[in-house]
């Protein structure tokens, strides 16, 4: 991921990307206003600076010596930002002959290897140092991974087209996340030029339609990871195209593409049998039929996210579990029709499960979680928020059978008590693994829970919002025992203000992060 860049840095990058015909050696390359060029220099890692721009900062003796010597070039060797946000740089002075020695002494292959560790912006800057560095910086082998997220508002279609022309077959990974101006035409050019692309992120590119997927299908047969999150114009036609031309697809994100139906998933599953991860959050038209197609054709599936797919029921989920035994991450949060039957099927068929998100599945009970815990010993993270029927019995089973548990959300599980936390904290997972416990809106939790959690030496965070029986004193005690822990809680003010309408008294609670 690129760090946040200054405005001049963005201009450097975007000018280069938008005008593929110019190079550092050509007169028109990055012809920015003098003020802009000067402003950008303090942030440059490998940019050349005139010695005159620094001569005021050295003593008079140094000035005289420098004036008598041959022309020199000042390089910023490294930069650092202190706690006050002030950028400080370390400078070294080289003669022109010293600079040339770098290119003469080091073989091109080694210089290219060094350049391969630089990000997009730094490469653009290096391209301005000299003709030799321009050739090295713009070598296609250095442009295998490009992330333009930090420049999303400035990226237009022609930028993508020029990237594809410069990088061609070298490009393996491209992220255009949030680039709202990118459309189908530029993506068609991209697909034609970058046929070795493997990872493509189009998250939030709302102008993208089925046409882009058709282009990818025709030219990008090596595509393995594709993110189409929030590309709301995507339909079943896109999935049909991908299934025909991108059969190596392993990871596909269709979250919030709400025009997708079970017919699209059927086409996808028949063609892309190597799918390992499928994200379907907010695809509200999907029903059990979609899961049955995945069960038949995608046995390698390891991750599936069906958050808010409200038409999914036990019938489809049980079928999925019976055909996809390698599942390690499952999200059914917001699938309100899921019951213990689904948890039982998951426990009996998917023993390698590591992550389960079942928030707002209000029909699941201790019975389902008991089967799950007894069979899925690799569980690491569980989100049971608003599983309102869950009691301490689930925590007992987890403490016995799930020694790897690291994070557990029990928010709004109003039947959980101090005794359940006692079992959890005294177990192997509690003492050796547990890092996060969320207990907000658990009204039966008291300071006794905090006493139990003292034994969880790896604990990093506890959520206690609206746990009205937890006191400041209890939190101070656990913080004294675990000084690095973060505790989030609400507390009422000492004197509650009267009700605005003169009715019954209401507590005005203040957020305190300790």
XYZ file of C-alpha atoms in Angstrom:
514
model
C 0.000 0.000 0.000
C 1.343 3.421 -0.910
C 1.697 5.962 1.841
C -0.326 9.169 1.587
C 1.466 11.469 -0.843
C 1.587 15.251 -1.168
C -0.163 17.060 -4.012
C 3.092 17.606 -5.954
C 3.835 13.904 -5.665
C 0.455 13.106 -7.165
C 1.180 15.446 -10.047
C 4.470 13.699 -10.671
C 2.801 10.336 -10.886
C -0.313 11.326 -12.787
C 1.539 13.383 -15.373
C 3.795 10.446 -16.107
C 0.913 8.008 -16.310
C -1.248 10.234 -18.472
C 1.420 11.012 -21.071
C 3.010 7.759 -22.118
C 5.044 9.418 -24.870
C 7.306 11.483 -22.648
C 10.358 10.382 -20.718
C 12.710 12.037 -18.283
C 15.126 12.643 -21.129
C 12.635 14.525 -23.266
C 12.215 18.328 -22.922
C 8.542 18.110 -22.032
C 8.833 15.490 -19.309
C 7.069 16.620 -16.132
C 7.136 20.245 -17.129
C 5.688 21.498 -13.863
C 5.711 25.117 -12.684
C 8.919 26.093 -10.915
C 7.086 26.600 -7.621
C 5.592 23.111 -7.773
C 8.934 21.526 -8.593
C 10.578 23.257 -5.646
C 7.743 22.368 -3.260
C 7.979 18.700 -4.080
C 11.697 18.385 -3.556
C 11.809 18.049 0.282
C 9.719 14.892 -0.015
C 11.858 13.225 -2.674
C 13.859 10.186 -1.608
C 16.101 9.914 -4.657
C 15.601 13.250 -6.418
C 18.484 15.485 -7.419
C 18.631 18.928 -5.893
C 20.738 21.915 -6.837
C 23.453 22.636 -4.300
C 22.388 26.302 -4.323
C 19.099 25.382 -2.605
C 21.011 24.216 0.482
C 23.996 26.562 0.499
C 22.271 28.942 2.937
C 22.226 26.242 5.596
C 26.012 25.714 5.774
C 28.681 27.926 7.287
C 30.750 30.458 5.363
C 33.812 28.241 5.200
C 31.766 25.455 3.654
C 30.374 27.943 1.160
C 33.820 29.009 -0.019
C 34.996 25.423 -0.372
C 31.936 24.406 -2.335
C 32.296 27.399 -4.621
C 35.858 26.392 -5.513
C 35.001 22.776 -6.278
C 33.606 21.233 -9.405
C 29.806 21.070 -9.882
C 28.109 18.810 -7.392
C 24.780 17.112 -6.921
C 22.999 16.873 -3.587
C 20.966 13.736 -2.879
C 18.480 13.202 -0.105
C 19.663 9.893 1.303
C 16.681 9.340 3.591
C 13.818 11.209 5.208
C 11.997 10.813 8.503
C 9.047 12.509 10.190
C 9.308 13.309 13.899
C 6.480 13.328 16.465
C 5.596 16.922 15.580
C 5.059 16.061 11.929
C 8.258 17.808 10.790
C 10.083 16.046 7.965
C 13.857 15.901 8.349
C 16.240 14.709 5.672
C 19.822 13.457 5.635
C 21.840 14.874 2.750
C 25.068 13.762 1.094
C 26.989 15.495 -1.671
C 28.333 13.611 -4.666
C 30.220 14.802 -7.684
C 28.897 14.028 -11.111
C 31.614 11.442 -11.478
C 30.506 9.770 -8.213
C 26.986 9.532 -9.570
C 28.206 7.952 -12.776
C 30.153 5.352 -10.815
C 26.901 3.851 -9.516
C 25.784 3.100 -13.025
C 29.211 1.883 -14.120
C 30.112 -0.276 -11.138
C 26.769 -2.013 -10.655
C 25.420 -4.238 -13.421
C 22.030 -3.439 -14.870
C 20.538 -6.617 -13.400
C 21.499 -5.574 -9.864
C 20.203 -2.042 -10.330
C 16.921 -3.431 -11.617
C 16.703 -5.655 -8.557
C 17.202 -2.632 -6.307
C 14.557 -0.667 -8.216
C 12.122 -3.553 -7.855
C 11.711 -2.693 -4.158
C 10.496 0.857 -4.883
C 6.863 1.938 -4.981
C 5.153 3.665 -7.889
C 5.831 7.230 -6.783
C 9.505 6.633 -5.996
C 10.038 4.986 -9.366
C 8.589 8.048 -11.073
C 10.983 10.243 -9.138
C 13.963 8.058 -9.950
C 13.076 8.319 -13.621
C 14.045 12.012 -13.418
C 17.552 11.511 -12.039
C 19.306 10.675 -15.304
C 18.791 9.028 -18.665
C 20.209 5.771 -17.329
C 17.894 5.778 -14.319
C 14.971 6.697 -16.526
C 15.489 3.512 -18.526
C 15.855 1.443 -15.356
C 12.888 2.980 -13.533
C 10.545 2.524 -16.475
C 11.604 -1.043 -17.162
C 8.488 -3.197 -17.298
C 9.849 -5.657 -14.753
C 9.503 -2.968 -12.061
C 5.805 -2.542 -12.768
C 4.398 -5.894 -11.740
C 2.332 -4.518 -8.846
C 0.521 -1.164 -8.931
C -1.857 0.246 -6.317
C -3.519 3.543 -7.244
C -5.915 3.781 -4.293
C -4.313 6.950 -2.921
C -4.867 8.673 -6.272
C -8.391 7.392 -6.830
C -10.072 10.741 -7.462
C -7.512 11.665 -10.133
C -7.339 8.386 -12.020
C -9.138 8.509 -15.348
C -9.488 5.975 -18.111
C -6.476 7.188 -20.065
C -4.260 6.580 -17.031
C -5.274 2.932 -17.003
C -4.712 2.694 -20.747
C -1.208 4.166 -20.499
C -0.356 1.860 -17.618
C -1.339 -1.090 -19.743
C 0.801 0.124 -22.652
C 3.858 0.708 -20.478
C 3.620 -2.457 -18.396
C 2.123 -4.891 -20.874
C 2.762 -8.497 -20.015
C 4.809 -7.622 -16.921
C 1.849 -6.429 -14.862
C 0.553 -9.037 -12.425
C -1.392 -7.015 -9.846
C -3.400 -3.814 -10.238
C -5.620 -2.083 -7.687
C -8.043 0.550 -8.958
C -10.058 0.526 -5.742
C -12.242 3.608 -5.527
C -11.322 4.908 -8.999
C -14.801 6.119 -9.889
C -13.865 7.491 -13.308
C -12.605 4.208 -14.742
C -15.045 2.619 -17.186
C -15.445 -0.272 -19.587
C -13.582 1.257 -22.545
C -10.314 1.746 -20.674
C -10.620 -1.679 -19.064
C -10.987 -3.246 -22.510
C -7.680 -1.669 -23.575
C -6.154 -2.811 -20.308
C -7.306 -6.398 -20.817
C -5.889 -6.480 -24.336
C -2.455 -5.254 -23.214
C -2.052 -6.954 -19.820
C -2.850 -10.571 -20.512
C -0.792 -11.892 -17.596
C -2.784 -10.035 -14.943
C -3.524 -12.251 -11.936
C -4.903 -9.869 -9.285
C -7.354 -7.113 -10.233
C -9.169 -4.919 -7.706
C -12.102 -2.904 -9.068
C -13.744 -2.313 -5.693
C -16.022 0.719 -5.919
C -15.491 1.295 -9.656
C -19.166 1.993 -10.160
C -18.911 2.636 -13.921
C -17.807 -0.941 -14.533
C -20.425 -3.182 -16.169
C -20.635 -6.679 -17.622
C -18.609 -5.433 -20.603
C -15.433 -5.316 -18.508
C -15.884 -8.914 -17.400
C -16.413 -9.938 -21.024
C -13.103 -8.253 -21.941
C -11.308 -9.963 -19.059
C -12.776 -13.256 -20.175
C -11.436 -12.823 -23.714
C -7.895 -11.732 -22.890
C -7.017 -12.471 -19.233
C -7.185 -16.226 -18.818
C -4.624 -16.166 -15.966
C -6.814 -14.051 -13.684
C -6.978 -15.556 -10.181
C -8.241 -12.775 -7.902
C -11.004 -10.364 -8.922
C -12.725 -7.838 -6.647
C -15.971 -6.361 -7.996
C -17.296 -5.066 -4.671
C -20.030 -2.445 -5.153
C -19.896 -2.665 -8.954
C -23.659 -2.462 -8.897
C -24.155 -2.850 -12.661
C -22.680 -6.355 -12.683
C -25.229 -9.044 -13.597
C -25.329 -12.760 -14.302
C -23.914 -12.119 -17.791
C -20.606 -11.086 -16.206
C -20.397 -14.326 -14.232
C -21.166 -16.375 -17.326
C -18.321 -14.641 -19.182
C -15.870 -15.189 -16.324
C -16.792 -18.858 -16.135
C -15.918 -19.282 -19.811
C -12.647 -17.355 -20.037
C -11.221 -17.093 -16.494
C -11.307 -20.692 -15.375
C -8.301 -20.246 -13.065
C -10.275 -17.838 -10.865
C -9.723 -18.618 -7.167
C -10.915 -15.535 -5.298
C -13.991 -13.537 -6.345
C -15.661 -10.707 -4.438
C -19.203 -9.865 -5.572
C -20.273 -8.070 -2.398
C -23.181 -5.649 -2.881
C -23.622 -6.668 -6.537
C -27.305 -7.062 -5.824
C -28.349 -7.981 -9.363
C -26.620 -11.361 -9.066
C -28.973 -14.340 -8.763
C -28.565 -18.072 -8.314
C -28.399 -18.513 -12.103
C -25.202 -16.473 -12.175
C -23.676 -18.521 -9.365
C -24.570 -21.690 -11.254
C -22.681 -20.532 -14.359
C -19.733 -19.393 -12.254
C -19.467 -22.635 -10.291
C -19.593 -24.804 -13.409
C -16.705 -22.974 -15.071
C -14.538 -21.904 -12.113
C -14.206 -25.151 -10.202
C -10.995 -23.955 -8.507
C -12.797 -21.264 -6.495
C -11.366 -21.011 -2.984
C -12.942 -17.780 -1.755
C -16.317 -16.275 -2.643
C -17.704 -13.090 -1.083
C -21.427 -12.509 -1.564
C -22.271 -9.900 1.076
C -25.480 -8.080 0.330
C -26.416 -10.235 -2.677
C -29.987 -10.336 -1.483
C -31.417 -12.204 -4.478
C -29.396 -15.348 -3.779
C -31.223 -18.339 -2.339
C -30.462 -21.943 -1.389
C -30.103 -22.969 -5.033
C -26.884 -20.954 -5.291
C -25.321 -22.876 -2.397
C -26.345 -26.197 -3.899
C -24.519 -25.321 -7.123
C -21.390 -24.473 -5.129
C -21.688 -27.769 -3.286
C -21.731 -29.699 -6.564
C -18.972 -27.928 -8.457
C -16.596 -26.130 -6.027
C -15.116 -28.685 -3.598
C -12.015 -26.496 -3.020
C -14.016 -23.663 -1.455
C -12.383 -22.473 1.785
C -13.973 -19.065 2.388
C -17.561 -17.969 1.872
C -19.212 -14.777 3.065
C -23.004 -14.604 2.801
C -23.624 -11.666 5.112
C -27.180 -10.337 4.771
C -28.178 -12.941 2.170
C -31.556 -13.108 3.848
C -33.056 -15.808 1.614
C -30.493 -18.426 2.667
C -31.902 -21.180 4.905
C -30.678 -24.391 6.523
C -31.549 -26.332 3.376
C -28.941 -24.593 1.244
C -26.314 -24.222 3.951
C -26.437 -27.889 4.970
C -25.920 -28.847 1.313
C -22.934 -26.504 1.083
C -21.289 -28.059 4.144
C -21.738 -31.564 2.791
C -19.916 -30.739 -0.439
C -17.264 -28.233 0.730
C -15.334 -29.973 3.497
C -12.377 -27.564 3.306
C -14.292 -24.541 4.580
C -12.195 -22.480 7.013
C -14.018 -19.153 7.073
C -17.823 -18.863 7.044
C -19.946 -15.747 7.481
C -23.716 -16.090 7.810
C -24.236 -12.854 9.756
C -27.680 -11.468 9.112
C -28.954 -14.751 7.640
C -31.871 -14.788 10.028
C -33.243 -18.168 8.878
C -30.173 -20.119 9.995
C -30.747 -22.516 12.925
C -28.895 -25.226 14.831
C -29.230 -27.545 11.827
C -26.690 -25.421 9.958
C -24.262 -25.357 12.887
C -24.549 -29.115 13.246
C -23.810 -29.656 9.543
C -20.870 -27.279 9.761
C -19.458 -29.105 12.765
C -19.866 -32.584 11.298
C -18.481 -31.776 7.834
C -15.985 -28.909 8.152
C -13.515 -29.791 10.877
C -10.895 -27.258 9.671
C -13.154 -24.280 10.372
C -11.215 -21.335 11.840
C -13.576 -18.364 11.620
C -17.338 -18.270 12.113
C -19.386 -15.081 11.913
C -22.997 -15.676 12.891
C -24.085 -12.261 14.167
C -27.843 -11.690 14.332
C -28.645 -15.373 13.833
C -31.218 -15.269 16.590
C -32.435 -18.876 16.208
C -29.160 -20.671 17.007
C -28.743 -22.151 20.493
C -26.256 -23.916 22.731
C -27.147 -27.229 21.085
C -25.767 -26.151 17.713
C -22.640 -24.570 19.168
C -21.979 -27.674 21.258
C -21.755 -29.844 18.124
C -19.637 -27.204 16.436
C -17.180 -26.860 19.319
C -16.778 -30.608 19.782
C -15.790 -31.103 16.142
C -14.039 -27.885 15.073
C -10.961 -27.709 17.280
C -9.185 -25.170 15.021
C -11.637 -22.344 15.755
C -9.851 -19.013 16.226
C -12.502 -16.305 15.854
C -16.248 -16.318 16.516
C -18.778 -13.528 16.181
C -21.977 -14.409 18.045
C -23.366 -10.890 18.397
C -27.118 -10.912 19.028
C -27.283 -14.704 19.220
C -29.739 -14.067 22.009
C -30.370 -17.723 22.947
C -26.727 -18.501 23.693
C -25.874 -19.166 27.359
C -22.854 -20.069 29.466
C -23.086 -23.648 28.189
C -21.636 -22.551 24.848
C -18.667 -20.981 26.640
C -18.113 -24.194 28.587
C -17.916 -26.180 25.343
C -15.604 -23.665 23.705
C -13.300 -23.680 26.723
C -13.023 -27.470 26.587
C -12.732 -28.134 22.862
C -11.345 -24.983 21.196
C -7.851 -24.267 22.556
C -6.943 -21.917 19.678
C -9.729 -19.381 20.234
C -8.374 -15.815 19.985
C -11.369 -13.519 19.524
C -14.944 -13.905 20.732
C -17.841 -11.479 20.341
C -20.802 -12.008 22.674
C -22.365 -8.571 22.266
C -26.074 -8.520 23.167
C -25.922 -12.159 24.353
C -27.952 -11.245 27.401
C -27.882 -14.709 29.017
C -24.088 -14.779 29.437
C -22.937 -14.506 33.069
C -19.725 -14.272 35.056
C -19.675 -18.056 35.387
C -19.371 -18.558 31.623
C -16.442 -16.155 31.495
C -14.856 -18.049 34.397
C -14.816 -21.251 32.350
C -13.441 -19.453 29.318
C -10.683 -17.573 31.138
C -9.453 -20.626 33.043
C -9.140 -22.753 29.895
C -6.111 -23.247 27.662
C -7.429 -20.776 25.102
C -8.097 -18.191 27.809
C -4.660 -18.365 29.344
C -2.625 -18.797 26.160
C -4.564 -17.414 23.174
C -7.510 -15.138 23.954
C -6.911 -11.566 22.724
C -10.332 -9.954 22.239
C -13.584 -10.352 24.169
C -16.651 -8.278 23.328
C -19.280 -8.247 26.073
C -21.157 -5.028 25.406
C -24.837 -5.076 26.338
C -24.480 -8.208 28.472
C -26.471 -7.052 31.524
C -25.490 -9.981 33.783
C -21.748 -9.309 33.513
C -20.171 -7.782 36.647
C -16.740 -6.932 38.025
C -16.300 -10.637 38.768
C -15.842 -11.212 35.032
C -12.932 -8.772 35.043
C -11.347 -10.665 37.921
C -11.579 -13.877 35.887
C -10.104 -12.232 32.803
C -6.964 -11.244 34.704
C -5.602 -14.710 33.972
C -5.791 -14.100 30.199
C -2.255 -12.847 29.743
C -2.602 -12.208 25.993
C -5.797 -10.193 26.318
C -5.594 -6.945 24.321
C -9.125 -5.561 24.259
C -12.436 -5.857 26.131
C -15.704 -4.251 25.049
C -18.016 -3.459 27.974
C -20.413 -0.861 26.591
C -23.665 -0.794 28.566
C -22.577 -3.450 31.054
C -24.200 -1.571 33.895
C -22.882 -3.821 36.651
C -19.260 -3.188 35.704
C -17.613 -0.429 37.742
C -14.697 1.913 37.266
C -12.958 0.242 40.170
C -13.186 -3.151 38.479
C -11.695 -1.764 35.286
C -8.857 -0.094 37.183
C -7.979 -3.393 38.830
C -7.718 -5.311 35.558
C -5.730 -2.471 34.023
C -3.302 -2.607 36.906
C -2.841 -6.323 36.244
C -2.781 -6.018 32.415
C -1.426 -2.493 31.775
C -1.509 -2.779 27.953
C -5.165 -3.770 27.747
C -7.772 -1.509 26.118
C -11.127 -1.411 27.880
C -14.066 0.329 26.220
C -16.977 1.115 28.534
C -19.842 3.518 29.293
C -20.402 5.155 32.648
C -23.210 7.350 33.913
C -22.351 10.828 35.219
C -22.433 11.315 38.974
C -25.672 13.338 38.851
C -28.024 12.303 36.037
C -29.719 15.315 34.407
C -33.518 15.524 34.591
C -35.578 14.351 31.643
C -36.221 17.044 29.043
C -39.935 16.253 28.978
C -40.302 15.934 32.722
C -41.059 12.217 32.601
C -39.204 9.377 34.290
C -35.499 9.815 34.914
C -33.088 8.630 32.226
C -29.350 8.142 32.598
C -27.161 10.171 30.268
C -24.186 7.889 29.753
C -20.727 9.080 28.758
C -18.243 7.123 26.696
C -15.015 6.404 28.524
C -12.073 4.672 26.843
C -9.654 3.456 29.457
